[in-house]
Amino acid sequence: MNIAFINCFAAEWMKKRRSFASWLVLIGGFFIPFITLIIFLVYPKQLLSMHVDISRNFWGLLFQHSWQSMAFMLLPMGIVLAVSLITQIEFKNNGWKQLHAAPISFKNIYFSKLAVLLVMLLQLFVLFNIGIYLSAVIPSFFNRNIPFPNYAINFGFFLKENGKYFIICLPMVALQYIISLQFKNFLIPVGTGLALVIGGLIALSWKYIYMIPSAYTALYFIRSKGNNVPVHNLLEWSLGYFLLFILLGYWLYVSKKEKG
């Protein structure tokens, strides 16, 4: 990693502060755990049922419970919005010409923006997992009938599952990055991305569902519950699509005559 790329990444990271994307990561990371927390406070029996038989893996059950809404809707939609917001900063501020006039290579510009998006996705995962933990701990301070979840945490399981979800998100990030770089109008990439998300959910049982990366998180969640899905090698497809999309996106960016 060269100094020019590090400087470019730092500059892109500072620019994201002007965008709502940073708040979107914070809100998106804690939204589902917050809703879960409210449900556990209002309906404590739902949380108590997880405490009844600790052999059922308390933290694993809570993890699966929290990922259901996240995998199907919130995460894909959040990726669409966050990637579009970050990528559109230059269009919004008419900054492309100024950026391209600087002594920075197209490669550093393209990949530093992509790196910022991936780090933000990682932030979302960290916040989400913190939120999952807090959603089980906080109710025990307000309701004496709810025991403190002093169970051993299988960190290997959490790292493995989060890692798989992260890899499965990569093609969504890269594809939305391509779309967002091609259009000045913010509504076009957002509308296209959301259409792909909704289309993926509608077509979950389609045998060619591997063609719609926005459905991968939902497919992986379904498979993690022990159900069969049309695509079994999701990680391989995700990495393949990610590599294809970032190379295609870079070629489209470099070859585009009017870059902003």
XYZ file of N, CA and C in Angstrom:
780
model
N 0.858 -1.195 0.000
C 0.000 0.000 0.000
C 0.894 1.246 0.000
N 0.776 2.098 -1.043
C 1.652 3.252 -1.151
C 1.108 4.465 -0.404
N 1.982 5.441 -0.198
C 1.614 6.647 0.547
C 0.512 7.419 -0.163
N 0.566 7.456 -1.500
C -0.447 8.194 -2.264
C -1.841 7.627 -2.006
N -1.923 6.295 -1.958
C -3.229 5.672 -1.706
C -3.705 5.984 -0.294
N -2.804 5.927 0.678
C -3.171 6.213 2.063
C -3.679 7.648 2.207
N -2.996 8.581 1.560
C -3.428 9.988 1.601
C -4.782 10.167 0.928
N -4.956 9.457 -0.169
C -6.227 9.536 -0.902
C -7.360 8.957 -0.062
N -7.078 7.835 0.594
C -8.080 7.216 1.464
C -8.441 8.153 2.612
N -7.429 8.784 3.212
C -7.678 9.710 4.322
C -8.553 10.878 3.877
N -8.290 11.376 2.669
C -9.082 12.493 2.140
C -10.531 12.061 1.912
N -10.714 10.864 1.345
C -12.059 10.355 1.092
C -12.785 10.112 2.410
N -12.040 9.654 3.410
C -12.651 9.399 4.717
C -13.134 10.690 5.360
N -12.373 11.756 5.178
C -12.787 13.052 5.709
C -14.008 13.591 4.975
N -14.068 13.349 3.661
C -15.192 13.863 2.871
C -16.513 13.214 3.254
N -16.456 11.982 3.739
C -17.694 11.282 4.052
C -18.431 11.927 5.228
N -17.705 12.759 6.003
C -18.343 13.439 7.125
C -19.436 14.393 6.653
N -19.320 14.849 5.420
C -20.334 15.766 4.881
C -21.587 15.015 4.435
N -21.511 13.707 4.434
C -22.613 12.898 3.935
C -23.417 12.304 5.081
N -24.668 11.996 4.787
C -25.538 11.340 5.759
C -25.151 9.866 5.925
N -24.233 9.381 5.094
C -23.869 7.966 5.122
C -23.313 7.533 6.470
N -22.556 8.407 7.139
C -22.002 8.064 8.447
C -23.109 7.827 9.470
N -24.119 8.681 9.442
C -25.266 8.491 10.318
C -26.048 7.247 9.927
N -26.068 6.967 8.643
C -26.776 5.788 8.152
C -26.141 4.512 8.699
N -24.818 4.492 8.774
C -24.107 3.341 9.339
C -24.455 3.187 10.820
N -24.448 4.291 11.556
C -24.752 4.257 12.989
C -26.195 3.803 13.235
N -27.113 4.402 12.501
C -28.530 4.052 12.665
C -28.785 2.615 12.217
N -28.194 2.262 11.065
C -28.395 0.918 10.541
C -27.824 -0.156 11.445
N -26.692 0.129 12.091
C -26.076 -0.852 12.961
C -26.882 -1.130 14.218
N -27.550 -0.097 14.745
C -28.277 -0.257 16.009
C -29.790 -0.386 15.841
N -30.300 -0.221 14.623
C -31.757 -0.180 14.430
C -32.429 -1.494 14.844
N -31.996 -2.614 14.251
C -32.610 -3.903 14.571
C -32.405 -4.271 16.039
N -31.177 -4.142 16.600
C -31.018 -4.426 18.033
C -31.895 -3.540 18.927
N -32.093 -2.271 18.522
C -32.947 -1.380 19.310
C -34.395 -1.862 19.294
N -34.879 -2.258 18.107
C -36.242 -2.794 18.002
C -36.364 -4.072 18.833
N -35.341 -4.929 18.751
C -35.328 -6.167 19.535
C -35.357 -5.859 21.032
N -34.587 -4.851 21.443
C -34.563 -4.443 22.850
C -35.945 -4.006 23.317
N -36.619 -3.190 22.520
C -37.971 -2.729 22.878
C -38.915 -3.914 23.015
N -38.830 -4.860 22.087
C -39.692 -6.049 22.130
C -39.429 -6.853 23.397
N -38.151 -7.021 23.750
C -37.808 -7.791 24.953
C -38.269 -7.083 26.226
N -38.272 -5.748 26.218
C -38.723 -5.008 27.392
C -40.247 -5.072 27.541
N -40.929 -5.010 26.404
C -42.394 -5.030 26.437
C -42.927 -6.459 26.569
N -42.279 -7.393 25.884
C -42.686 -8.800 25.936
C -41.511 -9.649 26.441
N -41.227 -9.608 27.726
C -40.047 -10.293 28.277
C -40.060 -11.811 28.081
N -41.244 -12.392 27.871
C -41.322 -13.842 27.688
C -40.525 -14.303 26.468
N -40.413 -13.425 25.453
C -39.653 -13.795 24.253
C -38.172 -13.972 24.584
N -37.661 -13.119 25.460
C -36.268 -13.250 25.868
C -36.099 -14.376 26.878
N -37.068 -14.526 27.776
C -37.003 -15.586 28.777
C -36.985 -16.966 28.129
N -37.688 -17.110 27.017
C -37.730 -18.402 26.333
C -36.356 -18.810 25.834
N -35.490 -17.833 25.546
C -34.131 -18.136 25.099
C -33.251 -18.561 26.273
N -33.647 -18.142 27.491
C -32.872 -18.488 28.690
C -33.232 -19.871 29.237
N -34.380 -20.376 28.843
C -34.893 -21.620 29.441
C -33.925 -22.775 29.279
N -33.461 -22.987 28.043
C -32.573 -24.114 27.768
C -31.268 -23.573 27.193
N -30.262 -23.438 28.055
C -29.000 -22.845 27.597
C -28.271 -23.748 26.624
N -28.679 -25.035 26.563
C -28.046 -25.941 25.602
C -28.404 -25.573 24.174
N -29.430 -24.730 24.010
C -29.852 -24.307 22.663
C -28.965 -23.181 22.119
N -27.934 -22.794 22.870
C -27.003 -21.749 22.433
C -27.697 -20.392 22.418
N -27.750 -19.752 23.573
C -28.453 -18.480 23.739
C -27.993 -17.434 22.731
N -26.682 -17.220 22.656
C -26.166 -16.163 21.779
C -26.383 -16.499 20.309
N -26.299 -17.781 19.967
C -26.560 -18.188 18.587
C -28.000 -17.931 18.189
N -28.931 -18.222 19.110
C -30.348 -17.973 18.843
C -30.613 -16.480 18.654
N -30.020 -15.677 19.541
C -30.222 -14.228 19.453
C -29.608 -13.684 18.159
N -28.457 -14.213 17.770
C -27.795 -13.798 16.544
C -28.689 -14.075 15.331
N -29.242 -15.274 15.276
C -30.128 -15.637 14.168
C -31.389 -14.775 14.173
N -31.925 -14.547 15.359
C -33.134 -13.726 15.486
C -32.883 -12.302 14.974
N -31.735 -11.758 15.305
C -31.414 -10.386 14.908
C -31.124 -10.274 13.422
N -30.548 -11.319 12.833
C -30.167 -11.258 11.433
C -31.344 -11.420 10.474
N -32.481 -11.880 10.964
C -33.590 -12.154 10.044
C -34.007 -10.918 9.258
N -34.351 -9.852 9.964
C -34.749 -8.615 9.274
C -33.562 -7.948 8.598
N -32.393 -8.052 9.220
C -31.190 -7.425 8.669
C -30.846 -8.027 7.311
N -30.887 -9.346 7.213
C -30.471 -10.029 5.992
C -31.447 -9.806 4.844
N -32.726 -9.740 5.143
C -33.725 -9.658 4.079
C -33.898 -8.249 3.529
N -33.888 -7.258 4.379
C -34.215 -5.924 3.886
C -33.217 -4.846 4.290
N -32.961 -4.723 5.578
C -32.243 -3.546 6.076
C -30.824 -3.445 5.531
N -30.084 -4.540 5.533
C -28.692 -4.488 5.072
C -28.593 -4.192 3.578
N -29.322 -4.916 2.704
C -29.248 -4.574 1.271
C -29.674 -3.141 0.972
N -30.752 -2.683 1.617
C -31.200 -1.310 1.385
C -30.197 -0.305 1.925
N -29.590 -0.625 3.076
C -28.582 0.264 3.640
C -27.368 0.390 2.742
N -26.963 -0.724 2.125
C -25.828 -0.697 1.201
C -26.143 0.190 0.003
N -27.338 0.052 -0.532
C -27.752 0.877 -1.677
C -27.659 2.357 -1.333
N -28.205 2.748 -0.206
C -28.236 4.164 0.186
C -26.851 4.688 0.535
N -26.102 3.932 1.345
C -24.785 4.407 1.799
C -23.801 4.530 0.642
N -23.747 3.511 -0.222
C -22.826 3.555 -1.365
C -23.188 4.712 -2.293
N -24.472 4.893 -2.535
C -24.911 5.986 -3.410
C -24.564 7.342 -2.816
N -24.755 7.506 -1.527
C -24.458 8.784 -0.867
C -22.970 9.114 -0.933
N -22.131 8.129 -0.617
C -20.686 8.363 -0.628
C -20.188 8.640 -2.042
N -20.634 7.860 -3.003
C -20.163 7.998 -4.381
C -20.639 9.298 -5.008
N -21.800 9.774 -4.569
C -22.387 10.962 -5.182
C -21.870 12.272 -4.575
N -20.973 12.187 -3.588
C -20.456 13.409 -2.966
C -19.832 14.330 -3.999
N -19.048 13.766 -4.918
C -18.368 14.588 -5.926
C -19.362 15.231 -6.891
N -20.413 14.473 -7.256
C -21.431 15.043 -8.135
C -22.166 16.182 -7.436
N -22.483 15.973 -6.166
C -23.246 16.954 -5.405
C -22.474 18.260 -5.242
N -21.167 18.149 -5.015
C -20.341 19.335 -4.773
C -19.584 19.815 -6.010
N -19.886 19.206 -7.172
C -19.175 19.528 -8.420
C -17.661 19.430 -8.236
N -17.243 18.354 -7.571
C -15.836 18.221 -7.219
C -15.009 17.296 -8.086
N -15.639 16.680 -9.096
C -14.883 15.729 -9.909
C -13.741 16.396 -10.665
N -14.008 17.559 -11.259
C -12.967 18.239 -12.039
C -11.785 18.632 -11.152
N -12.100 19.115 -9.969
C -11.043 19.486 -9.030
C -10.249 18.257 -8.588
N -10.953 17.161 -8.367
C -10.289 15.926 -7.939
C -9.379 15.392 -9.032
N -9.864 15.418 -10.278
C -9.069 14.886 -11.384
C -7.926 15.822 -11.781
N -8.017 17.082 -11.359
C -6.924 18.021 -11.642
C -5.763 17.837 -10.667
N -6.054 17.176 -9.547
C -5.010 16.929 -8.542
C -4.059 15.834 -9.036
N -2.828 15.817 -8.547
C -1.853 14.792 -8.968
C -2.131 13.427 -8.320
N -3.297 12.892 -8.619
C -3.717 11.602 -8.069
C -4.122 10.697 -9.224
N -3.682 9.477 -9.206
C -4.014 8.545 -10.283
C -5.463 8.110 -10.184
N -6.043 7.741 -11.334
C -7.412 7.226 -11.351
C -7.528 5.989 -10.464
N -6.487 5.176 -10.448
C -6.509 3.951 -9.654
C -6.664 4.265 -8.174
N -5.918 5.249 -7.683
C -6.008 5.611 -6.267
C -7.360 6.221 -5.924
N -7.895 7.013 -6.839
C -9.211 7.614 -6.608
C -10.276 6.529 -6.511
N -10.280 5.644 -7.493
C -11.307 4.605 -7.574
C -11.244 3.656 -6.371
N -10.056 3.152 -6.081
C -9.937 2.137 -5.042
C -9.964 2.725 -3.630
N -9.604 3.990 -3.472
C -9.701 4.602 -2.139
C -11.164 4.819 -1.758
N -11.988 5.222 -2.736
C -13.423 5.354 -2.482
C -14.033 3.998 -2.139
N -13.624 2.976 -2.886
C -14.116 1.631 -2.615
C -13.684 1.163 -1.228
N -12.445 1.467 -0.838
C -11.938 1.080 0.480
C -12.737 1.749 1.595
N -13.098 3.009 1.400
C -13.915 3.717 2.392
C -15.256 3.010 2.570
N -15.847 2.600 1.463
C -17.139 1.903 1.512
C -17.021 0.587 2.277
N -15.947 -0.146 2.058
C -15.759 -1.438 2.729
C -15.500 -1.261 4.219
N -14.748 -0.228 4.582
C -14.497 0.038 6.004
C -15.801 0.445 6.698
N -16.624 1.215 6.010
C -17.914 1.601 6.580
C -18.814 0.382 6.765
N -18.753 -0.548 5.823
C -19.519 -1.792 5.964
C -19.035 -2.574 7.184
N -17.733 -2.597 7.381
C -17.164 -3.268 8.553
C -17.628 -2.582 9.837
N -17.680 -1.265 9.832
C -18.185 -0.518 10.985
C -19.621 -0.923 11.309
N -20.427 -1.051 10.262
C -21.821 -1.444 10.445
C -21.921 -2.794 11.138
N -21.091 -3.750 10.717
C -21.102 -5.081 11.312
C -20.696 -5.023 12.786
N -19.680 -4.237 13.098
C -19.225 -4.117 14.488
C -20.329 -3.535 15.365
N -20.952 -2.455 14.909
C -22.026 -1.823 15.667
C -23.219 -2.762 15.823
N -23.526 -3.494 14.776
C -24.657 -4.425 14.824
C -24.435 -5.502 15.881
N -23.232 -6.041 15.947
C -22.944 -7.086 16.923
C -22.917 -6.544 18.348
N -22.431 -5.323 18.512
C -22.495 -4.684 19.830
C -23.958 -4.509 20.241
N -24.765 -4.092 19.275
C -26.193 -3.910 19.532
C -26.884 -5.209 19.909
N -26.506 -6.315 19.263
C -27.082 -7.623 19.599
C -26.795 -7.960 21.056
N -25.566 -7.745 21.465
C -25.178 -8.033 22.862
C -25.974 -7.170 23.841
N -26.061 -5.879 23.549
C -26.763 -4.967 24.457
C -28.257 -5.271 24.529
N -28.849 -5.746 23.434
C -30.288 -6.044 23.422
C -30.638 -7.178 24.380
N -29.661 -8.031 24.704
C -29.897 -9.118 25.651
C -29.515 -8.735 27.073
N -28.558 -7.816 27.206
C -28.047 -7.440 28.528
C -28.937 -6.403 29.213
N -29.321 -5.372 28.486
C -30.065 -4.250 29.084
C -31.375 -4.681 29.746
N -32.190 -5.571 29.155
C -33.451 -5.949 29.817
C -33.266 -6.531 31.214
N -32.125 -7.182 31.464
C -31.904 -7.773 32.788
C -31.763 -6.713 33.884
N -31.458 -5.475 33.517
C -31.337 -4.391 34.489
C -32.699 -3.767 34.809
N -33.682 -3.998 33.946
C -35.008 -3.408 34.140
C -36.052 -4.419 34.613
N -35.762 -5.689 34.443
C -36.725 -6.730 34.819
C -35.998 -7.802 35.629
N -36.352 -7.932 36.904
C -35.673 -8.873 37.781
C -35.889 -10.325 37.363
N -36.963 -10.569 36.639
C -37.267 -11.940 36.216
C -36.369 -12.410 35.069
N -35.694 -11.471 34.430
C -34.825 -11.820 33.310
C -33.403 -11.955 33.817
N -32.831 -13.130 33.727
C -31.453 -13.317 34.208
C -30.441 -12.627 33.297
N -29.319 -12.254 33.886
C -28.235 -11.675 33.087
C -27.652 -12.776 32.196
N -27.468 -12.515 30.910
C -26.980 -13.561 29.989
C -25.484 -13.835 30.160
N -25.160 -14.430 31.278
C -23.760 -14.692 31.596
C -23.307 -16.028 30.994
N -23.581 -16.179 29.709
C -23.212 -17.410 29.019
C -21.934 -17.181 28.211
N -21.224 -18.253 28.017
C -19.994 -18.160 27.216
C -20.339 -17.778 25.780
N -19.568 -16.870 25.240
C -19.778 -16.425 23.861
C -18.804 -17.157 22.950
N -19.366 -17.795 21.962
C -18.530 -18.512 20.990
C -18.031 -17.497 19.959
N -16.909 -16.865 20.257
C -16.395 -15.818 19.373
C -16.042 -16.370 17.993
N -15.627 -17.633 17.951
C -15.320 -18.247 16.665
C -16.533 -18.294 15.768
N -17.686 -18.640 16.348
C -18.938 -18.686 15.584
C -19.307 -17.299 15.070
N -19.214 -16.297 15.953
C -19.582 -14.935 15.558
C -18.657 -14.409 14.460
N -17.369 -14.625 14.604
C -16.418 -14.157 13.591
C -16.653 -14.853 12.253
N -16.900 -16.155 12.310
C -17.122 -16.932 11.097
C -18.384 -16.477 10.369
N -19.490 -16.345 11.108
C -20.754 -15.960 10.489
C -20.725 -14.519 9.985
N -20.152 -13.623 10.772
C -20.041 -12.230 10.318
C -19.138 -12.127 9.101
N -18.070 -12.924 9.086
C -17.177 -12.927 7.938
C -17.882 -13.377 6.671
N -18.733 -14.395 6.799
C -19.471 -14.892 5.638
C -20.479 -13.852 5.149
N -21.194 -13.240 6.072
C -22.147 -12.195 5.678
C -21.411 -11.027 5.012
N -20.232 -10.693 5.533
C -19.456 -9.593 4.961
C -19.055 -9.911 3.516
N -18.555 -11.122 3.289
C -18.154 -11.529 1.936
C -19.345 -11.515 0.992
N -20.493 -11.969 1.490
C -21.692 -12.033 0.665
C -22.190 -10.632 0.289
N -21.841 -9.632 1.108
C -22.242 -8.244 0.806
C -21.350 -7.587 -0.249
N -20.160 -8.120 -0.460
C -19.186 -7.464 -1.329
C -19.695 -7.195 -2.750
N -20.337 -8.178 -3.420
C -20.809 -7.862 -4.782
C -21.876 -6.784 -4.813
N -22.691 -6.677 -3.759
C -23.693 -5.613 -3.697
C -23.020 -4.250 -3.644
N -21.980 -4.156 -2.817
C -21.236 -2.899 -2.694
C -20.608 -2.516 -4.029
N -19.931 -3.482 -4.677
C -19.236 -3.205 -5.935
C -20.201 -2.839 -7.053
N -21.340 -3.552 -7.131
C -22.321 -3.263 -8.177
C -22.952 -1.896 -7.982
N -23.309 -1.575 -6.741
C -23.903 -0.261 -6.484
C -22.889 0.847 -6.724
N -21.620 0.561 -6.479
C -20.547 1.521 -6.744
C -20.461 1.818 -8.237
N -20.565 0.786 -9.054
C -20.552 0.967 -10.508
C -21.699 1.874 -10.940
N -22.904 1.529 -10.482
C -24.104 2.269 -10.890
C -24.014 3.731 -10.450
N -23.553 3.941 -9.212
C -23.506 5.302 -8.666
C -22.481 6.178 -9.365
N -21.421 5.577 -9.896
C -20.404 6.353 -10.609
C -20.854 6.776 -12.001
N -21.876 6.120 -12.515
C -22.276 6.364 -13.898
C -23.319 7.474 -14.052
N -23.997 7.816 -12.969
C -25.110 8.758 -13.084
C -24.971 9.916 -12.105
N -25.224 11.122 -12.584
C -25.171 12.305 -11.730
C -26.409 12.404 -10.844
N -27.535 11.941 -11.371
C -28.796 12.026 -10.638
C -28.826 10.966 -9.539
N -28.890 11.394 -8.292
C -28.852 10.488 -7.142
C -29.983 9.468 -7.167
N -31.127 9.855 -7.699
C -32.299 8.976 -7.671
C -32.136 7.753 -8.578
N -31.325 7.877 -9.633
C -31.175 6.756 -10.561
C -30.460 5.570 -9.913
N -29.269 5.756 -9.311
C -28.635 4.604 -8.653
C -29.425 4.071 -7.474
N -30.057 4.962 -6.705
C -30.858 4.500 -5.564
C -32.054 3.690 -6.048
N -32.748 4.210 -7.054
C -33.912 3.504 -7.594
C -33.533 2.165 -8.197
N -32.416 2.143 -8.924
C -31.950 0.888 -9.523
C -31.568 -0.123 -8.451
N -30.846 0.337 -7.452
C -30.422 -0.554 -6.372
C -31.591 -1.131 -5.596
N -32.560 -0.281 -5.258
C -33.726 -0.758 -4.516
C -34.563 -1.713 -5.360
N -34.632 -1.458 -6.667
C -35.353 -2.369 -7.563
C -34.695 -3.747 -7.580
N -33.363 -3.778 -7.556
C -32.646 -5.053 -7.521
C -32.878 -5.780 -6.195
N -32.936 -5.026 -5.100
C -33.193 -5.631 -3.791
C -34.579 -6.268 -3.760
N -35.589 -5.507 -4.176
C -36.960 -6.013 -4.177
C -37.107 -7.171 -5.156
N -36.485 -7.024 -6.339
C -36.537 -8.088 -7.327
C -35.891 -9.374 -6.817
N -34.787 -9.224 -6.084
C -34.117 -10.390 -5.517
C -34.982 -11.121 -4.510
N -35.720 -10.365 -3.681
C -36.601 -10.985 -2.697
C -37.759 -11.708 -3.367
N -38.268 -11.120 -4.441
C -39.371 -11.747 -5.168
C -38.922 -13.046 -5.833
N -37.667 -13.051 -6.291
C -37.159 -14.187 -7.072
C -36.313 -15.163 -6.256
N -36.510 -15.228 -4.945
C -35.660 -16.057 -4.093
C -35.669 -17.535 -4.485
N -36.785 -18.016 -4.993
C -36.873 -19.434 -5.350
C -36.469 -19.710 -6.803
N -36.100 -18.663 -7.525
C -35.709 -18.806 -8.929
C -34.391 -19.569 -9.013
N -34.281 -20.477 -9.971
C -33.068 -21.289 -10.068
C -31.849 -20.479 -10.518
N -32.087 -19.311 -11.105
C -30.983 -18.450 -11.535
C -30.805 -17.259 -10.593
N -31.168 -17.431 -9.330
C -31.107 -16.338 -8.366
C -29.674 -15.860 -8.152
N -28.686 -16.685 -8.498
C -27.282 -16.279 -8.342
C -26.938 -15.075 -9.208
N -27.810 -14.734 -10.163
C -27.588 -13.573 -11.014
C -27.941 -12.263 -10.315
N -28.556 -12.361 -9.150
C -28.979 -11.161 -8.408
C -28.260 -11.139 -7.059
N -27.093 -10.504 -6.976
C -26.312 -10.493 -5.725
C -27.029 -9.864 -4.544
N -27.999 -8.990 -4.810
C -28.714 -8.341 -3.703
C -29.568 -9.322 -2.914
N -29.727 -10.541 -3.414
C -30.506 -11.559 -2.704
C -29.621 -12.482 -1.881
N -28.321 -12.314 -1.950
C -27.402 -13.262 -1.313
C -27.528 -13.312 0.209
N -27.718 -12.161 0.853
C -27.820 -12.173 2.310
C -29.063 -12.938 2.760
N -30.168 -12.734 2.051
C -31.398 -13.469 2.372
C -31.212 -14.962 2.117
N -30.552 -15.310 1.024
C -30.302 -16.715 0.708
C -29.439 -17.371 1.774
N -28.422 -16.661 2.224
C -27.540 -17.237 3.240
C -28.286 -17.422 4.557
N -29.139 -16.463 4.915
C -29.912 -16.606 6.147
C -30.836 -17.817 6.058
N -31.498 -17.980 4.919
C -32.394 -19.131 4.739
C -31.615 -20.439 4.874
N -30.435 -20.473 4.278
C -29.627 -21.693 4.351
C -29.123 -21.930 5.777
N -28.806 -20.866 6.506
C -28.321 -21.021 7.884
C -29.391 -21.584 8.802
N -30.660 -21.461 8.389
C -31.769 -22.024 9.163
C -32.021 -23.488 8.807
N -31.202 -24.034 7.911
C -31.326 -25.438 7.550
C -32.185 -25.705 6.345
N -32.600 -24.649 5.642
C -33.443 -24.817 4.451
C -32.586 -24.850 3.188
N -33.084 -25.517 2.177
C -32.375 -25.605 0.907
C -32.558 -24.320 0.108
N -31.515 -23.907 -0.581
C -31.579 -22.744 -1.470
C -31.003 -23.136 -2.821
N -31.396 -22.413 -3.891
C -30.922 -22.775 -5.236
C -29.411 -22.651 -5.420
N -28.753 -21.828 -4.602
C -27.309 -21.609 -4.740
C -26.608 -22.104 -3.475
N -25.684 -23.020 -3.604
C -25.010 -23.583 -2.435
C -23.623 -22.979 -2.209
N -22.959 -22.561 -3.267
C -21.613 -21.981 -3.143
C -21.683 -20.457 -3.178
N -22.407 -19.887 -2.217
C -22.629 -18.439 -2.192
C -21.338 -17.651 -2.024
N -20.425 -18.139 -1.208
C -19.183 -17.413 -0.967
C -18.354 -17.318 -2.242
N -18.291 -18.410 -2.994
C -17.533 -18.403 -4.246
C -18.147 -17.455 -5.265
N -19.484 -17.509 -5.378
C -20.171 -16.595 -6.297
C -19.950 -15.139 -5.872
N -19.990 -14.894 -4.568
C -19.826 -13.527 -4.064
C -18.444 -12.976 -4.396
N -17.408 -13.759 -4.138
C -16.042 -13.314 -4.421
C -15.823 -13.145 -5.921
N -16.394 -14.055 -6.712
C -16.261 -13.951 -8.168
C -16.936 -12.713 -8.718
N -18.156 -12.473 -8.265
C -18.889 -11.284 -8.707
C -18.182 -10.006 -8.249
N -17.664 -10.027 -7.016
C -16.975 -8.848 -6.493
C -15.769 -8.497 -7.354
N -14.973 -9.491 -7.682
C -13.805 -9.255 -8.534
C -14.230 -8.749 -9.911
N -15.256 -9.365 -10.468
C -15.763 -8.939 -11.784
C -16.250 -7.499 -11.743
N -17.027 -7.164 -10.725
C -17.623 -5.832 -10.648
C -16.585 -4.735 -10.403
N -15.587 -5.003 -9.548
C -14.605 -3.946 -9.301
C -13.727 -3.713 -10.538
N -13.430 -4.777 -11.280
C -12.643 -4.611 -12.503
C -13.463 -3.918 -13.588
N -14.729 -4.331 -13.712
C -15.615 -3.684 -14.684
C -15.828 -2.221 -14.319
N -16.037 -1.965 -13.045
C -16.249 -0.593 -12.593
C -15.034 0.281 -12.840
N -13.850 -0.272 -12.608
C -12.623 0.495 -12.840
C -12.453 0.808 -14.325
N -12.722 -0.178 -15.165
C -12.616 0.043 -16.616
C -13.613 1.101 -17.085
N -14.848 1.034 -16.581
C -15.863 2.020 -16.957
C -15.475 3.415 -16.467
N -14.903 3.480 -15.276
C -14.500 4.773 -14.704
C -13.359 5.388 -15.501
N -12.347 4.593 -15.824
C -11.173 5.102 -16.548
C -11.533 5.472 -17.974
N -12.385 4.690 -18.608
C -12.715 4.909 -20.015
C -13.815 5.945 -20.229
N -14.465 6.367 -19.156
C -15.530 7.350 -19.282
C -14.952 8.693 -19.679
N -15.458 9.252 -20.783
C -14.917 10.510 -21.306
C -15.189 11.682 -20.364
N -16.422 11.770 -19.897
C -16.777 12.881 -19.004
C -16.933 12.326 -17.599
N -15.942 12.499 -16.746
C -15.947 11.962 -15.396
C -16.466 13.035 -14.423
N -17.746 13.251 -14.469
C -18.365 14.238 -13.592
C -18.510 15.590 -14.251
